[in-house]
CSV table of C-alpha atoms in Angstrom, one decimal:
chain,number,residue,atom,x,y,z
A,1,ASN,CA,6.1,11.0,-29.8
A,2,ARG,CA,9.4,10.0,-28.5
A,3,THR,CA,11.8,8.6,-29.8
A,4,ALA,CA,13.9,5.8,-28.0
A,5,LYS,CA,17.4,8.8,-28.3
A,6,ASP,CA,14.7,11.5,-26.8
A,7,GLU,CA,14.7,8.2,-23.7
A,8,PRO,CA,17.9,8.7,-21.1
A,9,ASP,CA,20.1,6.1,-20.7
A,10,LEU,CA,19.8,4.7,-16.7
A,11,SER,CA,21.3,1.9,-16.9
A,12,ALA,CA,25.0,3.1,-15.0
A,13,TRP,CA,22.6,4.0,-11.9
A,14,PRO,CA,20.8,0.9,-9.6
A,15,SER,CA,17.4,0.2,-9.0
A,16,GLY,CA,15.4,2.5,-6.3
A,17,ALA,CA,11.7,2.5,-5.5
A,18,ALA,CA,10.1,5.5,-5.4
A,19,ARG,CA,9.7,6.6,-1.3
A,20,PHE,CA,10.6,9.1,1.6
A,21,ILE,CA,13.6,10.8,0.9
A,22,GLU,CA,15.2,12.3,4.3
A,23,PRO,CA,16.1,15.5,2.6
A,24,MET,CA,19.5,16.5,2.4
A,25,ARG,CA,20.5,19.7,3.7
A,26,ALA,CA,22.2,22.8,3.4
A,27,LYS,CA,24.7,24.7,5.8
A,28,LEU,CA,24.8,27.9,6.6
A,29,VAL,CA,27.6,30.2,6.1
A,30,SER,CA,28.9,34.1,6.2
A,31,ALA,CA,29.7,34.0,2.7
A,32,LEU,CA,28.9,32.7,-0.5
A,33,PRO,CA,31.5,30.0,-2.6
A,34,GLU,CA,33.6,31.3,-4.9
A,35,GLY,CA,34.3,29.5,-8.1
A,36,GLY,CA,32.8,27.7,-11.0
A,37,GLU,CA,32.3,24.3,-9.3
A,38,TRP,CA,29.5,25.6,-7.5
A,39,ARG,CA,25.7,26.4,-8.9
A,40,TYR,CA,23.8,28.8,-7.4
A,41,GLU,CA,19.9,29.4,-6.6
A,42,ILE,CA,17.8,31.8,-4.8
A,43,LYS,CA,16.8,30.6,-1.3
A,44,LEU,CA,13.6,29.8,-1.2
A,45,ASP,CA,11.1,30.7,1.6
A,46,GLY,CA,8.1,27.9,1.8
A,47,TYR,CA,8.1,24.7,3.4
A,48,ARG,CA,10.6,21.3,1.5
A,49,VAL,CA,8.4,19.2,-0.1
A,50,LEU,CA,9.1,15.7,-2.2
A,51,ALA,CA,6.8,14.6,-4.3
A,52,VAL,CA,6.3,10.4,-4.6
A,53,LYS,CA,4.7,9.0,-7.5
A,54,ASN,CA,4.3,5.5,-7.1
A,55,ALA,CA,1.9,3.0,-8.6
A,56,GLY,CA,0.2,6.4,-10.6
A,57,ARG,CA,0.0,7.5,-6.9
A,58,VAL,CA,1.4,11.2,-5.8
A,59,SER,CA,2.5,11.5,-2.4
A,60,LEU,CA,2.9,15.0,-0.9
A,61,LEU,CA,5.7,14.8,1.4
A,62,SER,CA,7.2,17.1,4.1
A,63,ARG,CA,11.3,17.1,5.3
A,64,HIS,CA,9.6,14.7,8.2
A,65,ASP,CA,6.9,12.5,6.1
A,66,ASN,CA,4.6,14.5,6.9
A,67,ALA,CA,1.5,13.8,4.1
A,68,LEU,CA,0.9,17.5,2.4
A,69,ASN,CA,-1.8,16.5,-0.7
A,70,ASP,CA,-4.4,17.8,1.2
A,71,ARG,CA,-3.0,21.1,1.8
A,72,PHE,CA,-2.2,21.7,-1.8
A,73,PRO,CA,-3.6,19.9,-3.5
A,74,ALA,CA,-3.3,21.8,-7.4
A,75,VAL,CA,0.4,21.2,-6.9
A,76,ALA,CA,-0.4,17.1,-6.0
A,77,GLU,CA,-2.6,16.8,-9.2
A,78,ALA,CA,-0.1,18.7,-11.1
A,79,CYS,CA,2.8,16.1,-10.3
A,80,GLY,CA,0.8,13.3,-11.2
A,81,ALA,CA,2.1,13.9,-14.6
A,82,LEU,CA,5.2,12.2,-13.7
A,83,ASP,CA,7.2,9.2,-14.3
A,84,ASP,CA,6.1,5.9,-11.7
A,85,ASP,CA,8.8,5.0,-9.4
A,86,THR,CA,10.1,9.2,-9.8
A,87,VAL,CA,10.9,11.6,-6.5
A,88,LEU,CA,11.2,15.0,-7.1
A,89,ASP,CA,13.0,17.1,-4.0
A,90,GLY,CA,11.4,21.6,-3.8
A,91,GLU,CA,10.2,23.6,-2.0
A,92,VAL,CA,6.6,24.7,-1.6
A,93,VAL,CA,5.8,28.3,-1.6
A,94,ALA,CA,2.9,31.4,-1.3
A,95,LEU,CA,3.8,34.1,-3.8
A,96,ASP,CA,3.4,38.0,-3.1
A,97,GLU,CA,2.8,40.4,-5.7
A,98,GLN,CA,5.8,41.0,-7.0
A,99,GLY,CA,6.4,37.8,-7.1
A,100,ARG,CA,8.9,36.8,-4.0
A,101,PRO,CA,8.1,33.6,-1.8
A,102,SER,CA,6.7,35.0,1.7
A,103,PHE,CA,6.4,32.1,4.3
A,104,THR,CA,4.2,34.9,5.9
A,105,LEU,CA,2.4,34.2,3.0
A,106,LEU,CA,2.3,30.5,3.0
A,107,GLN,CA,0.7,30.5,6.3
A,108,ASN,CA,-2.2,32.0,6.1
A,109,SER,CA,-3.0,30.2,2.2
A,110,ARG,CA,-5.5,27.8,3.3
A,111,GLY,CA,-8.0,28.9,1.5
A,112,GLY,CA,-6.6,32.2,-0.1
A,113,ARG,CA,-5.7,33.3,-2.6
A,114,GLN,CA,-2.5,33.4,-3.0
A,115,PRO,CA,-0.6,31.8,-6.1
A,116,ILE,CA,1.3,28.3,-4.6
A,117,VAL,CA,3.9,27.6,-6.4
A,118,TYR,CA,6.4,23.9,-6.2
A,119,TYR,CA,9.8,24.5,-7.2
A,120,VAL,CA,12.1,21.1,-8.1
A,121,PHE,CA,15.7,21.2,-7.9
A,122,ASP,CA,16.4,17.9,-7.7
A,123,LEU,CA,15.5,14.5,-8.7
A,124,PRO,CA,17.4,11.5,-6.6
A,125,ILE,CA,14.8,9.0,-7.8
A,126,PHE,CA,13.6,8.7,-11.8
A,127,ARG,CA,12.1,6.1,-13.7
A,128,GLY,CA,13.0,3.0,-10.9
A,129,HIS,CA,16.9,4.1,-10.7
A,130,ASP,CA,18.8,5.2,-7.5
A,131,LEU,CA,20.7,8.7,-8.4
A,132,LEU,CA,21.3,9.6,-4.8
A,133,GLY,CA,24.9,9.0,-5.5
A,134,ALA,CA,25.0,10.9,-9.5
A,135,ARG,CA,26.7,14.2,-9.8
A,136,LEU,CA,24.4,16.9,-9.0
A,137,ASP,CA,24.3,17.8,-13.3
A,138,GLU,CA,23.7,14.8,-13.9
A,139,ARG,CA,20.4,14.3,-11.9
A,140,ARG,CA,20.1,18.7,-12.9
A,141,ARG,CA,20.7,17.9,-16.7
A,142,LEU,CA,17.5,14.8,-16.3
A,143,LEU,CA,15.0,16.9,-14.3
A,144,GLU,CA,15.5,19.5,-16.8
A,145,GLN,CA,16.0,17.6,-20.5
A,146,TYR,CA,13.3,14.3,-19.1
A,147,VAL,CA,10.9,15.6,-15.9
A,148,MET,CA,10.6,19.3,-16.7
A,149,PRO,CA,8.6,19.5,-19.7
A,150,GLY,CA,6.2,17.2,-18.5
A,151,LEU,CA,4.8,19.4,-16.3
A,152,SER,CA,2.9,22.7,-15.4
A,153,ASP,CA,2.0,24.9,-13.0
A,154,PRO,CA,1.7,25.3,-10.3
A,155,VAL,CA,5.0,22.9,-10.5
A,156,ARG,CA,7.9,24.9,-12.1
A,157,LEU,CA,11.8,25.1,-12.1
A,158,SER,CA,14.0,26.2,-9.5
A,159,ALA,CA,16.8,27.6,-12.0
A,160,THR,CA,19.8,28.0,-10.9
A,161,VAL,CA,22.1,32.0,-11.4
A,162,ASP,CA,25.0,32.9,-13.6
A,163,ALA,CA,26.4,35.9,-12.0
A,164,THR,CA,28.6,36.6,-8.8
A,165,PRO,CA,28.9,36.2,-5.8
A,166,ALA,CA,28.7,39.8,-5.0
A,167,GLU,CA,26.3,40.6,-7.6
A,168,LEU,CA,23.6,38.2,-5.9
A,169,ILE,CA,23.8,39.2,-3.2
A,170,ARG,CA,23.7,42.9,-3.7
A,171,ALA,CA,20.2,42.2,-5.7
A,172,ALA,CA,18.8,39.5,-3.3
A,173,ARG,CA,18.8,41.8,-1.3
A,174,GLU,CA,17.5,44.9,-3.7
A,175,GLN,CA,14.9,42.2,-3.9
A,176,HIS,CA,14.1,41.4,0.1
A,177,LEU,CA,14.8,37.9,-0.7
A,178,GLU,CA,15.7,35.9,1.9
A,179,GLY,CA,18.8,34.4,0.3
A,180,LEU,CA,20.7,32.0,-1.7
A,181,VAL,CA,21.4,28.3,-1.5
A,182,ALA,CA,24.9,27.3,-3.5
A,183,LYS,CA,25.8,23.1,-4.4
A,184,ARG,CA,28.7,21.9,-5.4
A,185,GLY,CA,28.3,20.3,-9.5
A,186,SER,CA,30.0,17.5,-8.7
A,187,SER,CA,27.4,16.6,-5.3
A,188,ILE,CA,25.9,13.4,-4.9
A,189,TYR,CA,22.5,13.7,-2.7
A,190,GLU,CA,23.2,12.9,1.2
A,191,PRO,CA,19.6,11.9,2.8
A,192,GLY,CA,19.2,14.1,6.1
A,193,GLN,CA,22.6,15.4,5.6
A,194,ARG,CA,24.1,19.2,5.9
A,195,SER,CA,27.5,18.3,4.7
A,196,GLY,CA,28.8,21.7,2.9
A,197,ALA,CA,28.5,20.8,-0.2
A,198,TRP,CA,25.1,22.8,-0.8
A,199,VAL,CA,25.7,25.9,1.6
A,200,LYS,CA,23.0,28.6,2.7
A,201,PHE,CA,23.6,32.2,3.0
A,202,ARG,CA,20.9,34.6,4.6
A,203,THR,CA,21.0,38.1,3.3
A,204,ALA,CA,19.0,38.9,6.3
A,205,GLU,CA,19.8,37.6,9.9
A,206,GLY,CA,17.0,35.3,11.2
A,207,GLN,CA,16.3,31.6,12.7
A,208,GLU,CA,14.2,29.2,14.4
A,209,LEU,CA,13.1,29.2,18.0
A,210,VAL,CA,11.6,27.1,20.0
A,211,ILE,CA,8.8,29.7,22.4
A,212,GLY,CA,8.7,28.0,25.9
A,213,GLY,CA,5.9,30.3,27.4
A,214,TYR,CA,4.9,34.0,27.3
A,215,LEU,CA,4.5,37.0,29.5
A,216,PRO,CA,0.5,38.4,29.9
A,217,GLY,CA,0.2,41.6,28.0
A,218,PRO,CA,-2.5,42.9,25.4
A,219,HIS,CA,-4.5,40.1,23.6
A,220,VAL,CA,-3.2,37.1,25.8
A,221,PHE,CA,0.6,38.1,25.6
A,222,GLY,CA,3.2,41.1,25.6
A,223,ALA,CA,6.2,39.5,24.1
A,224,LEU,CA,7.2,35.7,23.1
A,225,LEU,CA,10.0,33.9,25.1
A,226,ALA,CA,12.5,31.5,22.8
A,227,GLY,CA,15.0,30.0,23.0
A,228,TYR,CA,16.7,27.1,20.7
A,229,TYR,CA,18.2,23.6,22.3
A,230,ASP,CA,21.7,23.4,23.3
A,231,GLY,CA,21.4,18.9,23.4
A,232,ASP,CA,19.0,18.1,25.6
A,233,ARG,CA,18.9,21.6,27.8
A,234,LEU,CA,16.6,24.2,25.8
A,235,LEU,CA,18.0,27.6,27.0
A,236,PHE,CA,16.3,31.1,26.7
A,237,ILE,CA,17.9,34.0,24.3
A,238,GLY,CA,15.0,36.5,24.3
A,239,LYS,CA,11.8,37.7,24.7
A,240,ILE,CA,9.2,38.2,21.3
A,241,LYS,CA,7.8,42.0,21.4
A,242,ASN,CA,7.4,43.4,18.0
A,243,GLY,CA,6.2,42.2,14.9
A,244,PHE,CA,2.7,41.3,16.4
A,245,THR,CA,-0.8,43.3,14.1
A,246,PRO,CA,-3.4,42.9,16.9
A,247,ALA,CA,-4.7,39.1,15.2
A,248,LEU,CA,-1.9,38.2,14.3
A,249,ARG,CA,-1.7,38.5,17.9
A,250,ARG,CA,-4.6,36.7,18.3
A,251,LYS,CA,-4.1,34.6,15.9
A,252,VAL,CA,-1.0,33.6,17.9
A,253,ALA,CA,-2.6,32.8,20.8
A,254,GLU,CA,-4.7,30.8,20.3
A,255,ARG,CA,-2.2,28.0,19.0
A,256,PHE,CA,-1.6,27.9,22.9
A,257,LYS,CA,-4.1,25.9,23.9
A,258,GLY,CA,-3.3,22.8,25.0
A,259,LEU,CA,0.2,23.6,25.2
A,260,GLY,CA,-0.1,24.8,29.1
A,261,ALA,CA,3.0,23.9,30.8
A,262,THR,CA,3.2,24.2,35.2
A,263,ARG,CA,6.8,23.8,34.8
A,264,CYS,CA,9.3,26.2,32.9
A,265,PRO,CA,11.0,24.0,30.0
A,266,PHE,CA,14.2,26.7,29.9
A,267,ALA,CA,17.4,25.0,31.9
A,268,ASN,CA,19.0,29.0,32.2
A,269,LEU,CA,17.0,30.3,34.2
A,270,PRO,CA,16.7,32.8,36.1
A,271,GLU,CA,18.7,35.2,35.1
A,272,PRO,CA,20.1,37.8,37.5
A,273,LYS,CA,18.6,41.7,37.8
A,274,ASN,CA,21.6,42.8,35.1
A,275,ALA,CA,21.6,39.8,32.4
A,276,ARG,CA,20.3,42.3,29.8
A,277,ARG,CA,18.6,45.8,29.2
A,278,GLY,CA,15.3,45.7,29.5
A,279,LYS,CA,14.0,43.2,32.2
A,280,ALA,CA,15.6,40.2,32.6
A,281,LEU,CA,13.5,36.7,33.7
A,282,THR,CA,14.6,37.1,37.8
A,283,ALA,CA,12.4,34.3,40.2
A,284,GLU,CA,10.5,37.2,40.5
A,285,VAL,CA,9.6,38.0,36.6
A,286,MET,CA,9.4,34.4,36.5
A,287,LYS,CA,6.1,34.2,38.3
A,288,GLU,CA,4.5,36.7,35.6
A,289,CYS,CA,5.3,34.1,33.2
A,290,CYS,CA,3.0,31.6,31.2
A,291,TRP,CA,4.5,28.3,30.3
A,292,LEU,CA,4.7,26.7,27.4
A,293,LYS,CA,5.1,22.6,26.6
A,294,PRO,CA,8.3,23.7,24.1
A,295,GLU,CA,5.8,22.0,20.4
A,296,LEU,CA,5.5,25.6,19.3
A,297,VAL,CA,8.6,26.6,16.5
A,298,ALA,CA,8.9,30.7,15.1
A,299,GLN,CA,10.6,31.7,12.5
A,300,ILE,CA,12.2,34.9,14.2
A,301,GLU,CA,14.4,38.7,12.4
A,302,PHE,CA,16.8,40.2,14.0
A,303,THR,CA,19.8,42.6,13.2
A,304,ASP,CA,22.5,40.3,15.1
A,305,TRP,CA,23.7,38.2,18.4
A,306,THR,CA,24.3,40.6,21.4
A,307,ALA,CA,27.9,39.1,23.2
A,308,ALA,CA,26.0,37.8,25.5
A,309,ASN,CA,24.3,35.8,23.6
A,310,HIS,CA,20.8,37.3,23.5
A,311,LEU,CA,19.0,38.7,20.2
A,312,ARG,CA,19.1,42.4,19.3
A,313,HIS,CA,15.8,44.0,17.8
A,314,SER,CA,13.9,40.4,17.1
A,315,ARG,CA,10.4,40.5,15.0
A,316,PHE,CA,8.8,37.3,14.8
A,317,VAL,CA,7.4,36.4,11.9
A,318,ALA,CA,5.0,33.1,11.4
A,319,PHE,CA,5.5,30.0,13.1
A,320,ARG,CA,6.8,27.3,11.1
A,321,ASP,CA,4.4,23.8,11.5
A,322,ASP,CA,7.6,22.0,9.0
A,323,VAL,CA,9.9,21.5,12.3
A,324,ASP,CA,11.0,19.0,14.1
A,325,PRO,CA,11.9,21.5,17.9
A,326,ARG,CA,14.8,19.2,19.2
A,327,GLU,CA,16.2,20.5,15.8
A,328,VAL,CA,16.6,24.1,16.4
A,329,HIS,CA,19.8,25.1,17.5
A,330,HIS,CA,21.7,27.9,17.6
A,331,GLU,CA,22.8,28.6,13.8
A,332,VAL,CA,26.5,30.0,13.4
A,333,PRO,CA,27.8,30.4,10.2
A,334,ALA,CA,30.9,29.0,8.9
A,335,ALA,CA,33.0,29.9,6.6
A,336,PRO,CA,32.8,28.9,3.4
């Protein structure tokens, strides 16, 4: 039984109802920052999810406030043990046979046998108290001491890792992890912001891109036509030909249904004949293209960007149904 000594003193924090909060974002950086003020975590490759417990009911919400209870019922059930008026922030992932997060497995997890885990890393609201203005170190202390002991699988704590950035990057690459996240221990929770108090470092190049059409080929298409938004303009940056098995190609093609368009959605087409190696999307080649409404977002891996702002050795990973196409921009790593 709990005693008064076991209970946290929350009197310093204002009242706050359990509700949807737009998750705080991490800024992409070219190198992990160093120093004692930074806390390091593994970058989890899954769906960002808020668990909101209010009036005895748990709501799992995506970063765009979409309900996910039906998608992850075991997570919702486990979060039923939360105190009322509490909000958790974390990532739902599917684990592969080596225990590594795999977004591809998560995409195909409906009715599958892959272990689904909710890794929790923050506590914006606790027992009706608003902790947005509290230090990350304090939110983590409350999370670790008073929340996680009452929860069980598939809900787990996203642990902080004590090592140097160089050691962490080497280990992440050896284990084929997506990357790492660093957070200032003094950081407050800034809903929807990418202030730089939280940063992310990728161990391999990649980003989300919007699919605006395809070139016909075997099993419906031969290459996806992808780009990103620059303001209101969707810019074409490359053809995605690799990463597809015949079965995956058919699954991808199923997503085209109802999205056919008569006009090209890319603002920077046609290209001149010498625009790129291989087949440039000239006015003549564009006659072969099948256009789509720009509503599909895909995770794409590649080796690097060329000087002409094209992708080198690109590969399709999975669709990102949790990402708004209008939020897809060219991600340029900043100095930490």
